[in-house]
PDB file of C-alpha atoms in Angstrom:
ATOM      1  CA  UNK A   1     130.402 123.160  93.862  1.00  0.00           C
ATOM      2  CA  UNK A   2     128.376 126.318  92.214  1.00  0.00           C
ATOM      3  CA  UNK A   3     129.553 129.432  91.681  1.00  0.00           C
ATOM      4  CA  UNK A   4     127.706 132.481  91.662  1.00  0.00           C
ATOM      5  CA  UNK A   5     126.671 133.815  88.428  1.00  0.00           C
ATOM      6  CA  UNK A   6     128.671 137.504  89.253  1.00  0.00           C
ATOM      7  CA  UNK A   7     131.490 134.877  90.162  1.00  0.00           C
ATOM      8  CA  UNK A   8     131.406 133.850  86.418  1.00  0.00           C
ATOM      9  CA  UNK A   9     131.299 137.124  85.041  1.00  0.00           C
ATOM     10  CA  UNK A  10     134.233 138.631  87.174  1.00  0.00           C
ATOM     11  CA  UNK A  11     135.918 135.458  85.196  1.00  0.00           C
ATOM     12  CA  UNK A  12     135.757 137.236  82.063  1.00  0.00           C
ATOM     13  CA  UNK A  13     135.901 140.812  82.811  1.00  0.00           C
ATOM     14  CA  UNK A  14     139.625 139.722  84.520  1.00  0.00           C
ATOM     15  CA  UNK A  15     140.722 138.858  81.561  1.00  0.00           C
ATOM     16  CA  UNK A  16     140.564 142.125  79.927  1.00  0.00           C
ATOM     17  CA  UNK A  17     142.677 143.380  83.270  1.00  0.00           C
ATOM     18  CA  UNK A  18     146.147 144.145  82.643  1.00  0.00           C
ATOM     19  CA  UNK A  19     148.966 142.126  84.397  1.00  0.00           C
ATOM     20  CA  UNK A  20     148.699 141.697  88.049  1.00  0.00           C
ATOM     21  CA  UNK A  21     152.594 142.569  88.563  1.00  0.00           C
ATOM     22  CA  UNK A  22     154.673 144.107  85.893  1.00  0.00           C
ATOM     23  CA  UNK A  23     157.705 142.123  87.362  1.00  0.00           C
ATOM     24  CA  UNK A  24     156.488 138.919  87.176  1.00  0.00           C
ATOM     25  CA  UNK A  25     155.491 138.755  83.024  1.00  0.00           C
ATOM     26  CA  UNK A  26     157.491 135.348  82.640  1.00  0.00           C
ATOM     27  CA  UNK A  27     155.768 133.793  85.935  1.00  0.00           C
ATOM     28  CA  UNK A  28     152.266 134.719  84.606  1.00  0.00           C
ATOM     29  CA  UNK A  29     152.814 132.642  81.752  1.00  0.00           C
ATOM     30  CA  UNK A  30     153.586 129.483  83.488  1.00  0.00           C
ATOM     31  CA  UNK A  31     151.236 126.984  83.636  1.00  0.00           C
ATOM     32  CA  UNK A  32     149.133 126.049  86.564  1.00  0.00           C
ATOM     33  CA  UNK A  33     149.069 122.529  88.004  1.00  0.00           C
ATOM     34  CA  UNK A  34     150.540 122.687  91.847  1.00  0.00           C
ATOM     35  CA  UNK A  35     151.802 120.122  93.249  1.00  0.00           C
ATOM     36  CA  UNK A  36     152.551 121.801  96.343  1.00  0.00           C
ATOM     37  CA  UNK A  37     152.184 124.981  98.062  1.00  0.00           C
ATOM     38  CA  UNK A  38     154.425 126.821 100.237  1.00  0.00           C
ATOM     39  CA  UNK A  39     152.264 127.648 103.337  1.00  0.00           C
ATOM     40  CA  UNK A  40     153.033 131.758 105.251  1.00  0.00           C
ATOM     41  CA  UNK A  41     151.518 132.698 108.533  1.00  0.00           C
ATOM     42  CA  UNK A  42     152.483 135.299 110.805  1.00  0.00           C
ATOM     43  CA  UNK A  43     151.717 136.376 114.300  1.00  0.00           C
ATOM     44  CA  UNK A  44     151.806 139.803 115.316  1.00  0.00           C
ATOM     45  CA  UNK A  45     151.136 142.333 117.822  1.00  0.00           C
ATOM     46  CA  UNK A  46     148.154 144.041 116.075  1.00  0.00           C
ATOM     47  CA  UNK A  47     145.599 144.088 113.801  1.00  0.00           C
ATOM     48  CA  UNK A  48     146.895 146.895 111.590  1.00  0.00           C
ATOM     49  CA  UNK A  49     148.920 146.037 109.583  1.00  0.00           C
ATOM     50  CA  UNK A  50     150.843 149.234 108.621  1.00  0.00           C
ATOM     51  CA  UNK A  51     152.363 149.428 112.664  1.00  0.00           C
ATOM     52  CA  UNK A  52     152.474 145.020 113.764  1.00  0.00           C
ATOM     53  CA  UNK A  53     155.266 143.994 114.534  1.00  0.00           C
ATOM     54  CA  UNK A  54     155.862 139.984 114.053  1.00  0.00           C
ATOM     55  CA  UNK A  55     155.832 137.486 117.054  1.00  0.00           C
ATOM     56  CA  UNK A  56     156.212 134.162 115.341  1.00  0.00           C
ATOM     57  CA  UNK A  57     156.125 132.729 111.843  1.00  0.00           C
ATOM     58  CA  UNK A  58     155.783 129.961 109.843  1.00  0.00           C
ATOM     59  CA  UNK A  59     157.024 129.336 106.464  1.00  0.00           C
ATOM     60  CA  UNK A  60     156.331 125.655 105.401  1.00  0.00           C
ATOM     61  CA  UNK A  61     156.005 122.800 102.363  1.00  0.00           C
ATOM     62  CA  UNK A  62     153.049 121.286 101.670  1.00  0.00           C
ATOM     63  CA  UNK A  63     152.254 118.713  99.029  1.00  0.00           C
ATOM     64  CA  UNK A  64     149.599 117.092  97.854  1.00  0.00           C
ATOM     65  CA  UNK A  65     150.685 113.655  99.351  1.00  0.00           C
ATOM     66  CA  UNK A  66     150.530 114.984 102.618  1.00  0.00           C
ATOM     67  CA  UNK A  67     154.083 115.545 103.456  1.00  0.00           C
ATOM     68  CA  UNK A  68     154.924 118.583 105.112  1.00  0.00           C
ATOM     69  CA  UNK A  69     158.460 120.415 104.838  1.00  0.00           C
ATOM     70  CA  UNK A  70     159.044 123.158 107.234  1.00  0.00           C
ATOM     71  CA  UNK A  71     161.456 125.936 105.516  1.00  0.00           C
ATOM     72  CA  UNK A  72     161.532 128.079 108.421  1.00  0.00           C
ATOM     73  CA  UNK A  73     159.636 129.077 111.606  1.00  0.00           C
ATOM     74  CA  UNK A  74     160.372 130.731 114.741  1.00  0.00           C
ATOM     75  CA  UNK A  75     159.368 132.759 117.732  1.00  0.00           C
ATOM     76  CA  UNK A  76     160.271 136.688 117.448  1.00  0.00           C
ATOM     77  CA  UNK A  77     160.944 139.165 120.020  1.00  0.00           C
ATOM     78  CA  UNK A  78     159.457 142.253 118.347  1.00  0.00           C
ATOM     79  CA  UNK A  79     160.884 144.646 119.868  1.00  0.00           C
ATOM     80  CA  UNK A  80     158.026 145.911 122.093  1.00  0.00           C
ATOM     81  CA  UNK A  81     155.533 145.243 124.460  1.00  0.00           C
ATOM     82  CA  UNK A  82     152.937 143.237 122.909  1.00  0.00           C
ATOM     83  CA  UNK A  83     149.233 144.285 123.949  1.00  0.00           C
ATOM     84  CA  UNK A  84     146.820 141.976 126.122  1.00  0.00           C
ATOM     85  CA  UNK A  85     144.602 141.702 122.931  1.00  0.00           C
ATOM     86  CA  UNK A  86     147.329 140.268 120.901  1.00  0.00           C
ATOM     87  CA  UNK A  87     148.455 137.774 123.297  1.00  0.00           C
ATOM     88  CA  UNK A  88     144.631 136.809 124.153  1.00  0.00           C
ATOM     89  CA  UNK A  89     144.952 135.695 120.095  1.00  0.00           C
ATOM     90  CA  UNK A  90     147.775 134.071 120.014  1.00  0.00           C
ATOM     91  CA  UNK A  91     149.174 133.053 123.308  1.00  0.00           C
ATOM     92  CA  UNK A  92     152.136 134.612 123.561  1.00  0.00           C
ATOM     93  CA  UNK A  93     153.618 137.313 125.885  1.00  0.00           C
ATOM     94  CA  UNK A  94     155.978 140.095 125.966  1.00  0.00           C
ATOM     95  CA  UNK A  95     157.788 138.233 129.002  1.00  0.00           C
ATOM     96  CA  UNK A  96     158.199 135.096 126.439  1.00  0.00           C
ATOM     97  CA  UNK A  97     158.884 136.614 123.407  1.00  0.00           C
ATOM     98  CA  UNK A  98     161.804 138.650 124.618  1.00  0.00           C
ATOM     99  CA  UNK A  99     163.221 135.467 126.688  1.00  0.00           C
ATOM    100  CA  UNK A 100     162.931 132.787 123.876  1.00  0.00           C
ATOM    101  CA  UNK A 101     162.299 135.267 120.786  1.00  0.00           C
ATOM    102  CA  UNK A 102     165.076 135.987 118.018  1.00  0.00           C
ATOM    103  CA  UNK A 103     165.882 139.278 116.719  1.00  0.00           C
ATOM    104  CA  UNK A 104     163.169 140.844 114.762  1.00  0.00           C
ATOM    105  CA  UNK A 105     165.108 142.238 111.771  1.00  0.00           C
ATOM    106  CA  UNK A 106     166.841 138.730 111.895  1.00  0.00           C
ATOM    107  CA  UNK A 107     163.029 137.305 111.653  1.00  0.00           C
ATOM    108  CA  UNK A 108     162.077 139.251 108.863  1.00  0.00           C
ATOM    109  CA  UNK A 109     164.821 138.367 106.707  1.00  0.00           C
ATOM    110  CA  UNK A 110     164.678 134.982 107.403  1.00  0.00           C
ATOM    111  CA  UNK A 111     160.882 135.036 106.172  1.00  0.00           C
ATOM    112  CA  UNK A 112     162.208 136.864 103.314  1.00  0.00           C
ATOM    113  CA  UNK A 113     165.082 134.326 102.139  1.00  0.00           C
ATOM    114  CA  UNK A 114     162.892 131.184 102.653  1.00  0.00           C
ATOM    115  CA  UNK A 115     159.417 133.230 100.176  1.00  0.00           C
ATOM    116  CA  UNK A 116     162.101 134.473  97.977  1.00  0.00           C
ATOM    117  CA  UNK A 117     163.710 130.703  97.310  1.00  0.00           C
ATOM    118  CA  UNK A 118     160.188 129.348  97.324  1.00  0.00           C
ATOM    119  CA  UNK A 119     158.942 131.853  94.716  1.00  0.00           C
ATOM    120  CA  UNK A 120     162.706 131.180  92.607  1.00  0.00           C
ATOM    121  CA  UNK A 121     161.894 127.291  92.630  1.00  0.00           C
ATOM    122  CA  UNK A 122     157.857 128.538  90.885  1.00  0.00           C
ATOM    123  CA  UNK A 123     155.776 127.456  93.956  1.00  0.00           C
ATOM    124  CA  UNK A 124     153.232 129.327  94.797  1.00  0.00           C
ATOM    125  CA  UNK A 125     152.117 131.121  98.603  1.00  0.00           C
ATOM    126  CA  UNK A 126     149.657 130.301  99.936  1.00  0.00           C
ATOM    127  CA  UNK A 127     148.326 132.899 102.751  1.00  0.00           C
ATOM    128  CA  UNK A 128     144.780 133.474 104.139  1.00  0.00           C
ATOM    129  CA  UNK A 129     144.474 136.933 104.259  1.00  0.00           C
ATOM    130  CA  UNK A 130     147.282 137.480 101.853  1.00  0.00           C
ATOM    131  CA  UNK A 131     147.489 141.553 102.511  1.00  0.00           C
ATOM    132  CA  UNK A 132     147.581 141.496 105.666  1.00  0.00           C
ATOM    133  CA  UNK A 133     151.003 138.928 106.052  1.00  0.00           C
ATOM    134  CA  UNK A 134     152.152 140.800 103.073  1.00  0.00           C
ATOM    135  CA  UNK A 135     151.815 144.131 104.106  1.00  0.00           C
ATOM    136  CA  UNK A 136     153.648 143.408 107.691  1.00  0.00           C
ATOM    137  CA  UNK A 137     156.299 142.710 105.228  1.00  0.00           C
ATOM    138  CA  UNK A 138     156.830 145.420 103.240  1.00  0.00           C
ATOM    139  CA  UNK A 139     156.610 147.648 106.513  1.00  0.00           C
ATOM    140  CA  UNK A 140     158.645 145.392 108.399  1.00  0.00           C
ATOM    141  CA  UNK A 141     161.930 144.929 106.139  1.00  0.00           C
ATOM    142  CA  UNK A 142     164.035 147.739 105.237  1.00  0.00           C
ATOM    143  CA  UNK A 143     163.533 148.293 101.693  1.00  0.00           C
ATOM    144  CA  UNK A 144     160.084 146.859 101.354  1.00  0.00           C
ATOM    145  CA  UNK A 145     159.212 143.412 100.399  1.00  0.00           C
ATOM    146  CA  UNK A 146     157.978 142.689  96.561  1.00  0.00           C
ATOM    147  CA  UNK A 147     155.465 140.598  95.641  1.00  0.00           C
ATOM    148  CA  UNK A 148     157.875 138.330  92.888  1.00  0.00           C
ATOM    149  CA  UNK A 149     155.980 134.739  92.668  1.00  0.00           C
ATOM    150  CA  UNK A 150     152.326 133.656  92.698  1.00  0.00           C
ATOM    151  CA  UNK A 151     149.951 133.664  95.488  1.00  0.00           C
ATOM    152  CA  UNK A 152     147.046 131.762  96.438  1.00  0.00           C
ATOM    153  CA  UNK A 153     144.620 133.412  98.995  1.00  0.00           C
ATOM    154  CA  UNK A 154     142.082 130.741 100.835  1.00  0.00           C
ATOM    155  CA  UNK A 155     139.759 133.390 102.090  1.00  0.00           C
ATOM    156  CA  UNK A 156     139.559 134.660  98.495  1.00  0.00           C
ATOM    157  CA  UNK A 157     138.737 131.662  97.166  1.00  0.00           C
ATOM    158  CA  UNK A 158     136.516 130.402  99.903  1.00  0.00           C
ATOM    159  CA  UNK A 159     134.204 133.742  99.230  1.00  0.00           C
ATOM    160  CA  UNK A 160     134.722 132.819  95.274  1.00  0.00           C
ATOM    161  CA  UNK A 161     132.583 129.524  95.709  1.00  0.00           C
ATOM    162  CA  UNK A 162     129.925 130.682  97.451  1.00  0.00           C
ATOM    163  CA  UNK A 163     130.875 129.421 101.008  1.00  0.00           C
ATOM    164  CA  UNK A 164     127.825 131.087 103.998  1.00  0.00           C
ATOM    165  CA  UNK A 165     128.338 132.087 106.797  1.00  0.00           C
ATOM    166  CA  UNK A 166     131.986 133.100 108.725  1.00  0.00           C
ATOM    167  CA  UNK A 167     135.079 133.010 106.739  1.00  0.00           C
ATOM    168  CA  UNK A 168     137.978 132.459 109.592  1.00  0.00           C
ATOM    169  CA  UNK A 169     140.402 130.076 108.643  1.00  0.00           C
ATOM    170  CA  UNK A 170     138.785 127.836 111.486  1.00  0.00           C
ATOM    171  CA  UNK A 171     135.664 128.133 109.947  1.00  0.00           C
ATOM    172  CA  UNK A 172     136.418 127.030 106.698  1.00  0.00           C
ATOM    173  CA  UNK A 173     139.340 124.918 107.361  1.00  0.00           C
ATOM    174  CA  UNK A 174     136.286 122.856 109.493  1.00  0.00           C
ATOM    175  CA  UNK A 175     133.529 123.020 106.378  1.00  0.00           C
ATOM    176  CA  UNK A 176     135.907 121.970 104.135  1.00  0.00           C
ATOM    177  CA  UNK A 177     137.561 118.740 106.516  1.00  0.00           C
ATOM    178  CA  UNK A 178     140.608 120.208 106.346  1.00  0.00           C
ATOM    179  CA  UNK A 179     142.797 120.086 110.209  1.00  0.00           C
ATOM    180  CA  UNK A 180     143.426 122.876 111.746  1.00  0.00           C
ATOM    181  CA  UNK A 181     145.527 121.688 114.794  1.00  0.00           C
ATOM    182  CA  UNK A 182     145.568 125.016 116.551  1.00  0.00           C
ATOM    183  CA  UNK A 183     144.183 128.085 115.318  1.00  0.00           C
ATOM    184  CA  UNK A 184     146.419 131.434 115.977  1.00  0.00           C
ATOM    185  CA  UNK A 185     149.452 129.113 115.831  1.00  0.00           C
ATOM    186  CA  UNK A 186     151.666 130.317 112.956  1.00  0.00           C
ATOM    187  CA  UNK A 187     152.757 126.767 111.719  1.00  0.00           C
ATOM    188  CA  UNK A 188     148.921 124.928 112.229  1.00  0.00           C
ATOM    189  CA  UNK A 189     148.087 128.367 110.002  1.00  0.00           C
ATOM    190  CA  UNK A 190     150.357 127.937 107.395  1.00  0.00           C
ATOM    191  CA  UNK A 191     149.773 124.244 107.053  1.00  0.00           C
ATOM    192  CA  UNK A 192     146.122 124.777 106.957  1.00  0.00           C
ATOM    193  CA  UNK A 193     146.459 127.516 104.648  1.00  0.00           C
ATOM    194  CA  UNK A 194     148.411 125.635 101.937  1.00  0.00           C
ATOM    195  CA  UNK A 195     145.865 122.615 102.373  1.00  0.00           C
ATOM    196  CA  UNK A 196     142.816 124.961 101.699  1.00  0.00           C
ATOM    197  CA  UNK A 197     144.991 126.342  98.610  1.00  0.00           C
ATOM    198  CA  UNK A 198     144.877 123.426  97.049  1.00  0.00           C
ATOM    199  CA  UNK A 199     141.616 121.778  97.546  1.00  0.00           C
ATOM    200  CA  UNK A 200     140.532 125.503  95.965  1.00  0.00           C
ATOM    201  CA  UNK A 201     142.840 125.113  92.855  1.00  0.00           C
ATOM    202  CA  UNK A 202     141.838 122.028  92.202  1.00  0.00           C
ATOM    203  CA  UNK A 203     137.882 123.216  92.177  1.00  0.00           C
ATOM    204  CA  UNK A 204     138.914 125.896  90.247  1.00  0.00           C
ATOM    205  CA  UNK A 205     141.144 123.750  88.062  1.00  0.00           C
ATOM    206  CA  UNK A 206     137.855 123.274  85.473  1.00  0.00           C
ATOM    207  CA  UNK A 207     137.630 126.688  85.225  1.00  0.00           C
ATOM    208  CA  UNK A 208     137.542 128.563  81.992  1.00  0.00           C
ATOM    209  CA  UNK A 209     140.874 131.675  82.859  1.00  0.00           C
ATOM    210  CA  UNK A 210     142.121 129.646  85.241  1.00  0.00           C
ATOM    211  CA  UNK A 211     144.672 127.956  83.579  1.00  0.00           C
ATOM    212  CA  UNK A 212     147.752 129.903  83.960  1.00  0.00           C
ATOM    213  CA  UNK A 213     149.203 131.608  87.320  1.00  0.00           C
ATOM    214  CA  UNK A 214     149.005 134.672  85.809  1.00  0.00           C
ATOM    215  CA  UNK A 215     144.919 134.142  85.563  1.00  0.00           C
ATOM    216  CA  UNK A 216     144.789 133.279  89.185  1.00  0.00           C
ATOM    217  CA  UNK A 217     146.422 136.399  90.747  1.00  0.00           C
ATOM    218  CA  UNK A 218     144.117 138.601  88.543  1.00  0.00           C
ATOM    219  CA  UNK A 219     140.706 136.582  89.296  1.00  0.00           C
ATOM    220  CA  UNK A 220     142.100 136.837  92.828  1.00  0.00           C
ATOM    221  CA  UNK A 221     142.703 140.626  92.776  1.00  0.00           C
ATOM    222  CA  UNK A 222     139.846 141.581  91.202  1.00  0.00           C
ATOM    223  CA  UNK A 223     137.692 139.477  94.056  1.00  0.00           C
ATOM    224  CA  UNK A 224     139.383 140.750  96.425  1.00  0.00           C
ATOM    225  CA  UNK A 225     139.582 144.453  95.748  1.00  0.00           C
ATOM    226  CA  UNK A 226     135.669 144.353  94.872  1.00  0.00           C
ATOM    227  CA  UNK A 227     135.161 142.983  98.613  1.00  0.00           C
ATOM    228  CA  UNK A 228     137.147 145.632 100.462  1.00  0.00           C
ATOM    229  CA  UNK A 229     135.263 148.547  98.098  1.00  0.00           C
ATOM    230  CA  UNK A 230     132.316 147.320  99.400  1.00  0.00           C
ATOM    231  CA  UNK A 231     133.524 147.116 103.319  1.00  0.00           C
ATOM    232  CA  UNK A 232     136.079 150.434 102.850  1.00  0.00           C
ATOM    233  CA  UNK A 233     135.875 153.706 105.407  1.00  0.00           C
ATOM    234  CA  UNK A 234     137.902 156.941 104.295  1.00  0.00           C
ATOM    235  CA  UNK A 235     141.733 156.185 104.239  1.00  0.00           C
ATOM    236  CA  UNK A 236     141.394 152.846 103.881  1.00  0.00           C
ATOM    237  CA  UNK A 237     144.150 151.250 101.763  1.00  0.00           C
ATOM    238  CA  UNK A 238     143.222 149.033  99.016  1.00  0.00           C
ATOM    239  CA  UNK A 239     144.774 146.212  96.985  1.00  0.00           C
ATOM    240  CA  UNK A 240     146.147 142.537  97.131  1.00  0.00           C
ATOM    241  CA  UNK A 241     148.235 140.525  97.298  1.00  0.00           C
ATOM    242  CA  UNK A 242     149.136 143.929  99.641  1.00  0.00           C
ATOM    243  CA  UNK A 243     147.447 146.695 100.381  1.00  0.00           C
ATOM    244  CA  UNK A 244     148.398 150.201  98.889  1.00  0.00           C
ATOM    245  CA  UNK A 245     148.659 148.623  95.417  1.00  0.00           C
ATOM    246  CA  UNK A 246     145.810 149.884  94.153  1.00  0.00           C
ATOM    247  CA  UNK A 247     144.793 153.446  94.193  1.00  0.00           C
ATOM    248  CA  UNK A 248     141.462 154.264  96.632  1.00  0.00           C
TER     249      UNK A 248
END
């Protein structure tokens, strides 16, 4: 598949970058041949993701045979009254989520024990739209949440090859033949997520600096923080995997 020509210089200029997380020198270094990812969704209660709160999310396994091992998931009660919008996205209501929902600081440390044993074991995330999930996080959990492993962000990517047109997951998840069962459902997300990862890695895999994981969270940040310079109002945060991790 072609990549743009810009595409191929942002290549080289990355690797003049300096390391995409301080904490995570050993885990740069490490080689990069998945054979699974670990798929991350959430569902929340707005777009913003400095005030959401979480309604449901998935954390799951996902290999390149096809087998699919779900670390965690769950339905949240978040606490408060989730707006019309939100549950016009994802289907669920404040009625249900406070009947069938767990507790949300229960949630969030769930999410966080199941990324934190994934990243410990050197898989990598896989999130489209990794700042958003990852910046409900650090809002979310007392004491922030740390970006400690690799990530691999789909909607990156997707814009890295030169894909037209809309870049929803159900957009691209379709041009690309990969299922997504039902979009706005945490666990279809997640699954769909991880399956886009890899069909990008391995496109990528030919790549000159994109052989280590190191290479593939700066190629990824650097994308990524170019695109929201272009779209960014006054006060908008910057950066990714989170936002706020690079100065505006």
């Amino acid at each position: 598949m072609p990549i743009l020509e810009g595409c191929r210089a942002l290549f080289e200029y990355t690797a003049q970058v300096q390391p995409w997380h301080s904490a995570c020198a050993d885990i740069s270094r490490a080689a990069w041949s998945p054979d699974a990812l670990v798929g991350f969704d959430l569902e929340t209660t707005s777009p913003d993701p400095r005030t959401a709160r979480i309604v449901s999310f998935s954390v799951v396994e996902v290999h390149r045979n096809g087998s699919r091992v779900p670390l965690v998931e769950g339905l949240v009660d978040p606490g408060v009254t989730i707006p019309d919008s939100a549950s016009a996205v994802h289907g669920i209501s404040t009625a249900h989520a406070r009947q069938f929902g767990m507790n949300h600081e229960l949630a969030v440390e769930r999410i966080h024990a199941a990324i934190s044993a994934a990243w410990a074991r050197g898989l990598a995330l896989a999130i489209y739209n990794a700042p958003y999930d990852l910046t409900v996080m650090k809002h979310c959990r007392l004491g922030g949440f740390s970006v400690r492993g690799a990530v691999v962000d789909p909607l990156v990517l997707s814009r890295m090859f030169c894909r037209r047109g809309s870049h929803t997951l159900a957009a691209v998840a379709e041009s690309y033949g990969v299922e997504l069962a039902a979009a706005h459902d945490s666990s279809s997300d997640a699954v769909a997520a991880a399956e886009l990862g890899l069909l990008f890695t391995d496109l990528a895999s030919g790549l000159s600096g994109w052989s280590t994981t190191g290479d593939i969270m700066k190629v990824q940040r650097a994308l990524a923080v170019a695109q929201q310079i272009r779209r960014a109002r006054l006060g908008d945060q910057l950066g990714w995997p989170q936002l706020g991790d690079v100065a505006a």
